[in-house]
Amino acid sequence: MVDSLIEFLHTLMGLPIFYPLVVLLIVSDALAPVVPSETVLNLAGAFSASRGVPNVWGVIIAAIIGAIIGDNICFALGAKLIHRVDRLDPDSKAGQAITWVRANMNRGAGAMIIVARFLPWARWVATIVLGSVRYNWFKFFFFDTIGVILWACLSVGMGYLGGTLLQQYPLLGMVLGVVLGSLVGFVIQKLQNQIFERSDVRRGISAV
C-alpha cells in the first residue's frame, strides 16, 4: 500500500496541474489555517530530492504566489473577520495566537508579520488583526512578502533536505522535513521573543 501511495504521489507531482493545486492549497491555508500546507511543501521537497519531481523552484514559486494572495485577502477582509477572531477560545491555539500577535504588534509589527508566517494560527490572526486596525497596506505587503519568501524556501527546503538525506525513503524524508520545518518555526519564534524581551528590559518596559 505504501508503494502504491508513493507512486500515486509521484505521478501527481509530475503533472503540470500540481503547481496550480499548490497555489490553491496555500490560498486556502491562509484563509482557514486547517489545511496542512507546510506538510505538502515538505512532501513536495522530499519527492523533488528523491524522485526528481516536482520541480523544487516551481513549488517554491507556487507557494509564494498562493501565500501572498491568501494573506492579502485576509488583510483586506480584516474588519469583517475580526469578530470571528474575537470569539475564539482564549485557551485554544488560536486564542493563544491572538495574545501573541497583539503583544508583539505593539513591539514591532514588521518583525511580527515575518515571524507569524511560520506559525499557522498566528499568521491568520495577524493578517486579520492588522487589516481590522487599518495598518498601512504597503508596509504589510512588504513585510509579508519577505516572510512568505523565507517561509516558502524553508518549508520546501527542509523537505528537500530530508529527501536528500533519506533518498530511498521519500515518506521518511517528508517526516524528517516536517520535523526540521517545525523546529525552524519554533526557533524563529523563540529568538524573536528574546530579542523583544531584551529590548523591553532596556527600555524599562515589562514583558507582556
PDB file of C-alpha atoms in Angstrom:
ATOM      1  CA  MET A   1       0.000   0.000   0.000  1.00  0.00           C
ATOM      2  CA  VAL A   2       2.884   2.342   0.794  1.00  0.00           C
ATOM      3  CA  ASP A   3       4.384   1.694  -2.629  1.00  0.00           C
ATOM      4  CA  SER A   4       1.038   2.478  -4.285  1.00  0.00           C
ATOM      5  CA  LEU A   5       0.777   5.741  -2.336  1.00  0.00           C
ATOM      6  CA  ILE A   6       4.306   6.729  -3.313  1.00  0.00           C
ATOM      7  CA  GLU A   7       3.626   6.001  -6.968  1.00  0.00           C
ATOM      8  CA  PHE A   8       0.370   7.987  -6.847  1.00  0.00           C
ATOM      9  CA  LEU A   9       2.125  10.993  -5.301  1.00  0.00           C
ATOM     10  CA  HIS A  10       4.982  10.651  -7.767  1.00  0.00           C
ATOM     11  CA  THR A  11       2.524  10.698 -10.681  1.00  0.00           C
ATOM     12  CA  LEU A  12       0.535  13.630  -9.255  1.00  0.00           C
ATOM     13  CA  MET A  13       3.620  15.723  -8.591  1.00  0.00           C
ATOM     14  CA  GLY A  14       4.856  15.104 -12.102  1.00  0.00           C
ATOM     15  CA  LEU A  15       1.734  16.672 -13.639  1.00  0.00           C
ATOM     16  CA  PRO A  16       1.710  20.377 -14.654  1.00  0.00           C
ATOM     17  CA  ILE A  17      -1.536  20.851 -12.711  1.00  0.00           C
ATOM     18  CA  PHE A  18       0.303  20.150  -9.449  1.00  0.00           C
ATOM     19  CA  TYR A  19       1.640  23.716  -9.258  1.00  0.00           C
ATOM     20  CA  PRO A  20      -1.808  25.412  -9.585  1.00  0.00           C
ATOM     21  CA  LEU A  21      -3.048  22.948  -6.952  1.00  0.00           C
ATOM     22  CA  VAL A  22      -0.266  24.114  -4.625  1.00  0.00           C
ATOM     23  CA  VAL A  23      -1.351  27.730  -5.175  1.00  0.00           C
ATOM     24  CA  LEU A  24      -4.978  26.869  -4.315  1.00  0.00           C
ATOM     25  CA  LEU A  25      -3.888  24.893  -1.254  1.00  0.00           C
ATOM     26  CA  ILE A  26      -1.779  27.756   0.104  1.00  0.00           C
ATOM     27  CA  VAL A  27      -4.558  30.292  -0.505  1.00  0.00           C
ATOM     28  CA  SER A  28      -6.970  28.005   1.364  1.00  0.00           C
ATOM     29  CA  ASP A  29      -4.500  27.640   4.220  1.00  0.00           C
ATOM     30  CA  ALA A  30      -4.149  31.427   4.507  1.00  0.00           C
ATOM     31  CA  LEU A  31      -7.938  31.835   4.687  1.00  0.00           C
ATOM     32  CA  ALA A  32      -8.569  28.879   7.002  1.00  0.00           C
ATOM     33  CA  PRO A  33      -5.450  27.512   8.755  1.00  0.00           C
ATOM     34  CA  VAL A  34      -6.667  23.927   8.971  1.00  0.00           C
ATOM     35  CA  VAL A  35      -5.074  22.821   5.697  1.00  0.00           C
ATOM     36  CA  PRO A  36      -1.594  21.293   6.317  1.00  0.00           C
ATOM     37  CA  SER A  37       0.204  23.387   3.700  1.00  0.00           C
ATOM     38  CA  GLU A  38       3.650  23.048   5.284  1.00  0.00           C
ATOM     39  CA  THR A  39       3.303  19.270   5.209  1.00  0.00           C
ATOM     40  CA  VAL A  40       2.506  19.359   1.493  1.00  0.00           C
ATOM     41  CA  LEU A  41       5.505  21.614   0.827  1.00  0.00           C
ATOM     42  CA  ASN A  42       7.754  19.364   2.913  1.00  0.00           C
ATOM     43  CA  LEU A  43       6.499  16.327   0.999  1.00  0.00           C
ATOM     44  CA  ALA A  44       6.977  18.038  -2.372  1.00  0.00           C
ATOM     45  CA  GLY A  45      10.512  18.998  -1.403  1.00  0.00           C
ATOM     46  CA  ALA A  46      11.275  15.450  -0.252  1.00  0.00           C
ATOM     47  CA  PHE A  47       9.961  13.978  -3.511  1.00  0.00           C
ATOM     48  CA  SER A  48      11.866  16.535  -5.563  1.00  0.00           C
ATOM     49  CA  ALA A  49      15.106  15.447  -3.925  1.00  0.00           C
ATOM     50  CA  SER A  50      14.443  11.705  -4.032  1.00  0.00           C
ATOM     51  CA  ARG A  51      12.380  11.294  -7.222  1.00  0.00           C
ATOM     52  CA  GLY A  52      13.201  14.337  -9.345  1.00  0.00           C
ATOM     53  CA  VAL A  53       9.633  15.682  -9.379  1.00  0.00           C
ATOM     54  CA  PRO A  54       8.150  18.176  -8.811  1.00  0.00           C
ATOM     55  CA  ASN A  55      10.499  20.989  -9.766  1.00  0.00           C
ATOM     56  CA  VAL A  56      11.669  22.437  -6.457  1.00  0.00           C
ATOM     57  CA  TRP A  57      11.678  26.041  -7.716  1.00  0.00           C
ATOM     58  CA  GLY A  58       8.244  25.581  -9.262  1.00  0.00           C
ATOM     59  CA  VAL A  59       6.870  24.533  -5.879  1.00  0.00           C
ATOM     60  CA  ILE A  60       8.540  27.459  -4.105  1.00  0.00           C
ATOM     61  CA  ILE A  61       7.153  29.973  -6.624  1.00  0.00           C
ATOM     62  CA  ALA A  62       3.666  28.423  -6.399  1.00  0.00           C
ATOM     63  CA  ALA A  63       3.813  28.598  -2.596  1.00  0.00           C
ATOM     64  CA  ILE A  64       4.910  32.255  -2.675  1.00  0.00           C
ATOM     65  CA  ILE A  65       2.099  33.213  -5.082  1.00  0.00           C
ATOM     66  CA  GLY A  66      -0.543  31.380  -3.043  1.00  0.00           C
ATOM     67  CA  ALA A  67       0.622  32.778   0.298  1.00  0.00           C
ATOM     68  CA  ILE A  68       0.759  36.391  -0.920  1.00  0.00           C
ATOM     69  CA  ILE A  69      -2.725  36.118  -2.436  1.00  0.00           C
ATOM     70  CA  GLY A  70      -4.200  34.451   0.657  1.00  0.00           C
ATOM     71  CA  ASP A  71      -2.577  36.781   3.178  1.00  0.00           C
ATOM     72  CA  ASN A  72      -3.706  39.887   1.324  1.00  0.00           C
ATOM     73  CA  ILE A  73      -7.275  38.604   1.029  1.00  0.00           C
ATOM     74  CA  CYS A  74      -7.301  38.092   4.812  1.00  0.00           C
ATOM     75  CA  PHE A  75      -5.844  41.553   5.327  1.00  0.00           C
ATOM     76  CA  ALA A  76      -8.488  43.127   3.074  1.00  0.00           C
ATOM     77  CA  LEU A  77     -11.269  41.284   4.947  1.00  0.00           C
ATOM     78  CA  GLY A  78      -9.803  42.084   8.371  1.00  0.00           C
ATOM     79  CA  ALA A  79     -12.627  44.380   9.500  1.00  0.00           C
ATOM     80  CA  LYS A  80     -15.236  41.743   8.641  1.00  0.00           C
ATOM     81  CA  LEU A  81     -13.354  38.761  10.085  1.00  0.00           C
ATOM     82  CA  ILE A  82     -12.138  40.360  13.339  1.00  0.00           C
ATOM     83  CA  HIS A  83     -15.432  39.463  15.065  1.00  0.00           C
ATOM     84  CA  ARG A  84     -14.724  35.785  14.362  1.00  0.00           C
ATOM     85  CA  VAL A  85     -11.236  36.153  15.822  1.00  0.00           C
ATOM     86  CA  ASP A  86     -12.596  37.807  18.974  1.00  0.00           C
ATOM     87  CA  ARG A  87     -14.969  34.881  19.553  1.00  0.00           C
ATOM     88  CA  LEU A  88     -12.185  32.278  19.643  1.00  0.00           C
ATOM     89  CA  ASP A  89     -11.462  30.417  22.891  1.00  0.00           C
ATOM     90  CA  PRO A  90      -8.536  32.271  24.544  1.00  0.00           C
ATOM     91  CA  ASP A  91      -7.123  28.954  25.802  1.00  0.00           C
ATOM     92  CA  SER A  92      -7.083  27.351  22.350  1.00  0.00           C
ATOM     93  CA  LYS A  93      -4.110  27.501  19.979  1.00  0.00           C
ATOM     94  CA  ALA A  94      -5.902  30.203  18.004  1.00  0.00           C
ATOM     95  CA  GLY A  95      -6.660  32.126  21.187  1.00  0.00           C
ATOM     96  CA  GLN A  96      -3.042  31.952  22.297  1.00  0.00           C
ATOM     97  CA  ALA A  97      -2.065  33.191  18.852  1.00  0.00           C
ATOM     98  CA  ILE A  98      -4.283  36.257  19.361  1.00  0.00           C
ATOM     99  CA  THR A  99      -2.468  37.100  22.599  1.00  0.00           C
ATOM    100  CA  TRP A 100       0.929  36.621  20.919  1.00  0.00           C
ATOM    101  CA  VAL A 101       0.020  38.744  17.892  1.00  0.00           C
ATOM    102  CA  ARG A 102      -1.386  41.658  19.898  1.00  0.00           C
ATOM    103  CA  ALA A 103       1.570  41.686  22.288  1.00  0.00           C
ATOM    104  CA  ASN A 104       4.161  41.581  19.514  1.00  0.00           C
ATOM    105  CA  MET A 105       2.270  44.004  17.268  1.00  0.00           C
ATOM    106  CA  ASN A 106       2.911  46.736  19.840  1.00  0.00           C
ATOM    107  CA  ARG A 107       6.615  45.866  19.919  1.00  0.00           C
ATOM    108  CA  GLY A 108       7.227  45.728  16.178  1.00  0.00           C
ATOM    109  CA  ALA A 109       4.629  44.881  13.561  1.00  0.00           C
ATOM    110  CA  GLY A 110       7.198  44.278  10.822  1.00  0.00           C
ATOM    111  CA  ALA A 111       9.094  41.535  12.664  1.00  0.00           C
ATOM    112  CA  MET A 112       5.819  40.087  13.945  1.00  0.00           C
ATOM    113  CA  ILE A 113       4.426  39.764  10.406  1.00  0.00           C
ATOM    114  CA  ILE A 114       7.549  37.905   9.245  1.00  0.00           C
ATOM    115  CA  VAL A 115       7.665  35.535  12.226  1.00  0.00           C
ATOM    116  CA  ALA A 116       3.888  34.927  12.186  1.00  0.00           C
ATOM    117  CA  ARG A 117       4.204  33.427   8.663  1.00  0.00           C
ATOM    118  CA  PHE A 118       5.879  30.407  10.302  1.00  0.00           C
ATOM    119  CA  LEU A 119       3.062  29.943  12.856  1.00  0.00           C
ATOM    120  CA  PRO A 120      -0.202  28.706  11.208  1.00  0.00           C
ATOM    121  CA  TRP A 121      -2.748  30.303  13.554  1.00  0.00           C
ATOM    122  CA  ALA A 122      -0.604  33.364  14.257  1.00  0.00           C
ATOM    123  CA  ARG A 123      -0.276  34.306  10.583  1.00  0.00           C
ATOM    124  CA  TRP A 124      -4.061  34.021  10.147  1.00  0.00           C
ATOM    125  CA  VAL A 125      -4.758  36.148  13.217  1.00  0.00           C
ATOM    126  CA  ALA A 126      -2.044  38.689  12.347  1.00  0.00           C
ATOM    127  CA  THR A 127      -3.385  39.434   8.875  1.00  0.00           C
ATOM    128  CA  ILE A 128      -6.928  39.856  10.188  1.00  0.00           C
ATOM    129  CA  VAL A 129      -5.973  41.992  13.202  1.00  0.00           C
ATOM    130  CA  LEU A 130      -3.712  44.280  11.166  1.00  0.00           C
ATOM    131  CA  GLY A 131      -6.362  44.636   8.478  1.00  0.00           C
ATOM    132  CA  SER A 132      -9.013  45.472  11.076  1.00  0.00           C
ATOM    133  CA  VAL A 133      -6.929  48.320  12.580  1.00  0.00           C
ATOM    134  CA  ARG A 134      -6.127  49.676   9.082  1.00  0.00           C
ATOM    135  CA  TYR A 135      -2.409  49.023   9.322  1.00  0.00           C
ATOM    136  CA  ASN A 136      -0.587  50.543   6.355  1.00  0.00           C
ATOM    137  CA  TRP A 137      -1.087  48.088   3.471  1.00  0.00           C
ATOM    138  CA  PHE A 138       2.217  48.898   1.741  1.00  0.00           C
ATOM    139  CA  LYS A 139       4.129  48.088   4.933  1.00  0.00           C
ATOM    140  CA  PHE A 140       2.103  44.906   5.393  1.00  0.00           C
ATOM    141  CA  PHE A 141       2.732  43.826   1.806  1.00  0.00           C
ATOM    142  CA  PHE A 142       6.459  44.499   2.144  1.00  0.00           C
ATOM    143  CA  PHE A 143       6.987  42.591   5.392  1.00  0.00           C
ATOM    144  CA  ASP A 144       4.531  39.844   4.469  1.00  0.00           C
ATOM    145  CA  THR A 145       6.316  39.226   1.159  1.00  0.00           C
ATOM    146  CA  ILE A 146       9.642  38.868   2.985  1.00  0.00           C
ATOM    147  CA  GLY A 147       8.059  36.420   5.417  1.00  0.00           C
ATOM    148  CA  VAL A 148       6.370  34.469   2.621  1.00  0.00           C
ATOM    149  CA  ILE A 149       9.601  34.069   0.637  1.00  0.00           C
ATOM    150  CA  LEU A 150      11.512  32.874   3.707  1.00  0.00           C
ATOM    151  CA  TRP A 151       8.651  30.553   4.694  1.00  0.00           C
ATOM    152  CA  ALA A 152       8.306  29.009   1.235  1.00  0.00           C
ATOM    153  CA  CYS A 153      12.044  28.475   0.819  1.00  0.00           C
ATOM    154  CA  LEU A 154      12.448  26.945   4.273  1.00  0.00           C
ATOM    155  CA  SER A 155       9.309  24.766   4.079  1.00  0.00           C
ATOM    156  CA  VAL A 156      10.269  23.286   0.714  1.00  0.00           C
ATOM    157  CA  GLY A 157      13.969  23.348   1.575  1.00  0.00           C
ATOM    158  CA  MET A 158      13.535  21.359   4.792  1.00  0.00           C
ATOM    159  CA  GLY A 159      11.617  18.690   2.858  1.00  0.00           C
ATOM    160  CA  TYR A 160      14.305  18.720   0.164  1.00  0.00           C
ATOM    161  CA  LEU A 161      16.980  18.241   2.811  1.00  0.00           C
ATOM    162  CA  GLY A 162      15.033  15.365   4.339  1.00  0.00           C
ATOM    163  CA  GLY A 163      14.559  13.794   0.909  1.00  0.00           C
ATOM    164  CA  THR A 164      18.279  14.116   0.197  1.00  0.00           C
ATOM    165  CA  LEU A 165      19.294  12.503   3.479  1.00  0.00           C
ATOM    166  CA  LEU A 166      16.732   9.701   3.066  1.00  0.00           C
ATOM    167  CA  GLN A 167      16.689   9.484  -0.714  1.00  0.00           C
ATOM    168  CA  GLN A 168      15.399   5.916  -0.857  1.00  0.00           C
ATOM    169  CA  TYR A 169      12.564   6.612   1.605  1.00  0.00           C
ATOM    170  CA  PRO A 170      10.628   9.737   0.477  1.00  0.00           C
ATOM    171  CA  LEU A 171       7.918   9.388   3.134  1.00  0.00           C
ATOM    172  CA  LEU A 172      10.525   9.189   5.900  1.00  0.00           C
ATOM    173  CA  GLY A 173      12.238  12.121   4.224  1.00  0.00           C
ATOM    174  CA  MET A 174       8.976  14.045   4.425  1.00  0.00           C
ATOM    175  CA  VAL A 175       8.642  13.224   8.129  1.00  0.00           C
ATOM    176  CA  LEU A 176      12.189  14.446   8.721  1.00  0.00           C
ATOM    177  CA  GLY A 177      11.409  17.577   6.689  1.00  0.00           C
ATOM    178  CA  VAL A 178       8.291  18.271   8.780  1.00  0.00           C
ATOM    179  CA  VAL A 179      10.294  17.897  11.991  1.00  0.00           C
ATOM    180  CA  LEU A 180      13.035  20.198  10.707  1.00  0.00           C
ATOM    181  CA  GLY A 181      10.473  22.738   9.465  1.00  0.00           C
ATOM    182  CA  SER A 182       8.691  22.732  12.833  1.00  0.00           C
ATOM    183  CA  LEU A 183      11.986  23.280  14.620  1.00  0.00           C
ATOM    184  CA  VAL A 184      12.788  26.221  12.339  1.00  0.00           C
ATOM    185  CA  GLY A 185       9.464  27.910  13.144  1.00  0.00           C
ATOM    186  CA  PHE A 186       9.913  27.242  16.880  1.00  0.00           C
ATOM    187  CA  VAL A 187      13.460  28.612  16.923  1.00  0.00           C
ATOM    188  CA  ILE A 188      12.500  31.737  14.950  1.00  0.00           C
ATOM    189  CA  GLN A 189       9.636  32.477  17.342  1.00  0.00           C
ATOM    190  CA  LYS A 190      11.825  31.997  20.424  1.00  0.00           C
ATOM    191  CA  LEU A 191      14.597  34.188  19.021  1.00  0.00           C
ATOM    192  CA  GLN A 192      12.113  36.931  18.170  1.00  0.00           C
ATOM    193  CA  ASN A 193      10.587  36.796  21.653  1.00  0.00           C
ATOM    194  CA  GLN A 194      14.027  37.001  23.294  1.00  0.00           C
ATOM    195  CA  ILE A 195      15.041  39.968  21.149  1.00  0.00           C
ATOM    196  CA  PHE A 196      11.850  41.860  22.002  1.00  0.00           C
ATOM    197  CA  GLU A 197      12.083  40.977  25.710  1.00  0.00           C
ATOM    198  CA  ARG A 198      15.659  42.267  25.902  1.00  0.00           C
ATOM    199  CA  SER A 199      14.570  45.424  24.100  1.00  0.00           C
ATOM    200  CA  ASP A 200      11.732  45.853  26.606  1.00  0.00           C
ATOM    201  CA  VAL A 201      14.124  45.452  29.527  1.00  0.00           C
ATOM    202  CA  ARG A 202      16.498  48.078  28.110  1.00  0.00           C
ATOM    203  CA  ARG A 203      13.588  50.492  27.709  1.00  0.00           C
ATOM    204  CA  GLY A 204      12.187  49.660  31.165  1.00  0.00           C
ATOM    205  CA  ILE A 205       9.025  48.058  29.796  1.00  0.00           C
ATOM    206  CA  SER A 206       7.696  44.930  31.453  1.00  0.00           C
ATOM    207  CA  ALA A 207       7.173  41.960  29.128  1.00  0.00           C
ATOM    208  CA  VAL A 208       3.577  41.103  28.270  1.00  0.00           C
TER     209      VAL A 208
END
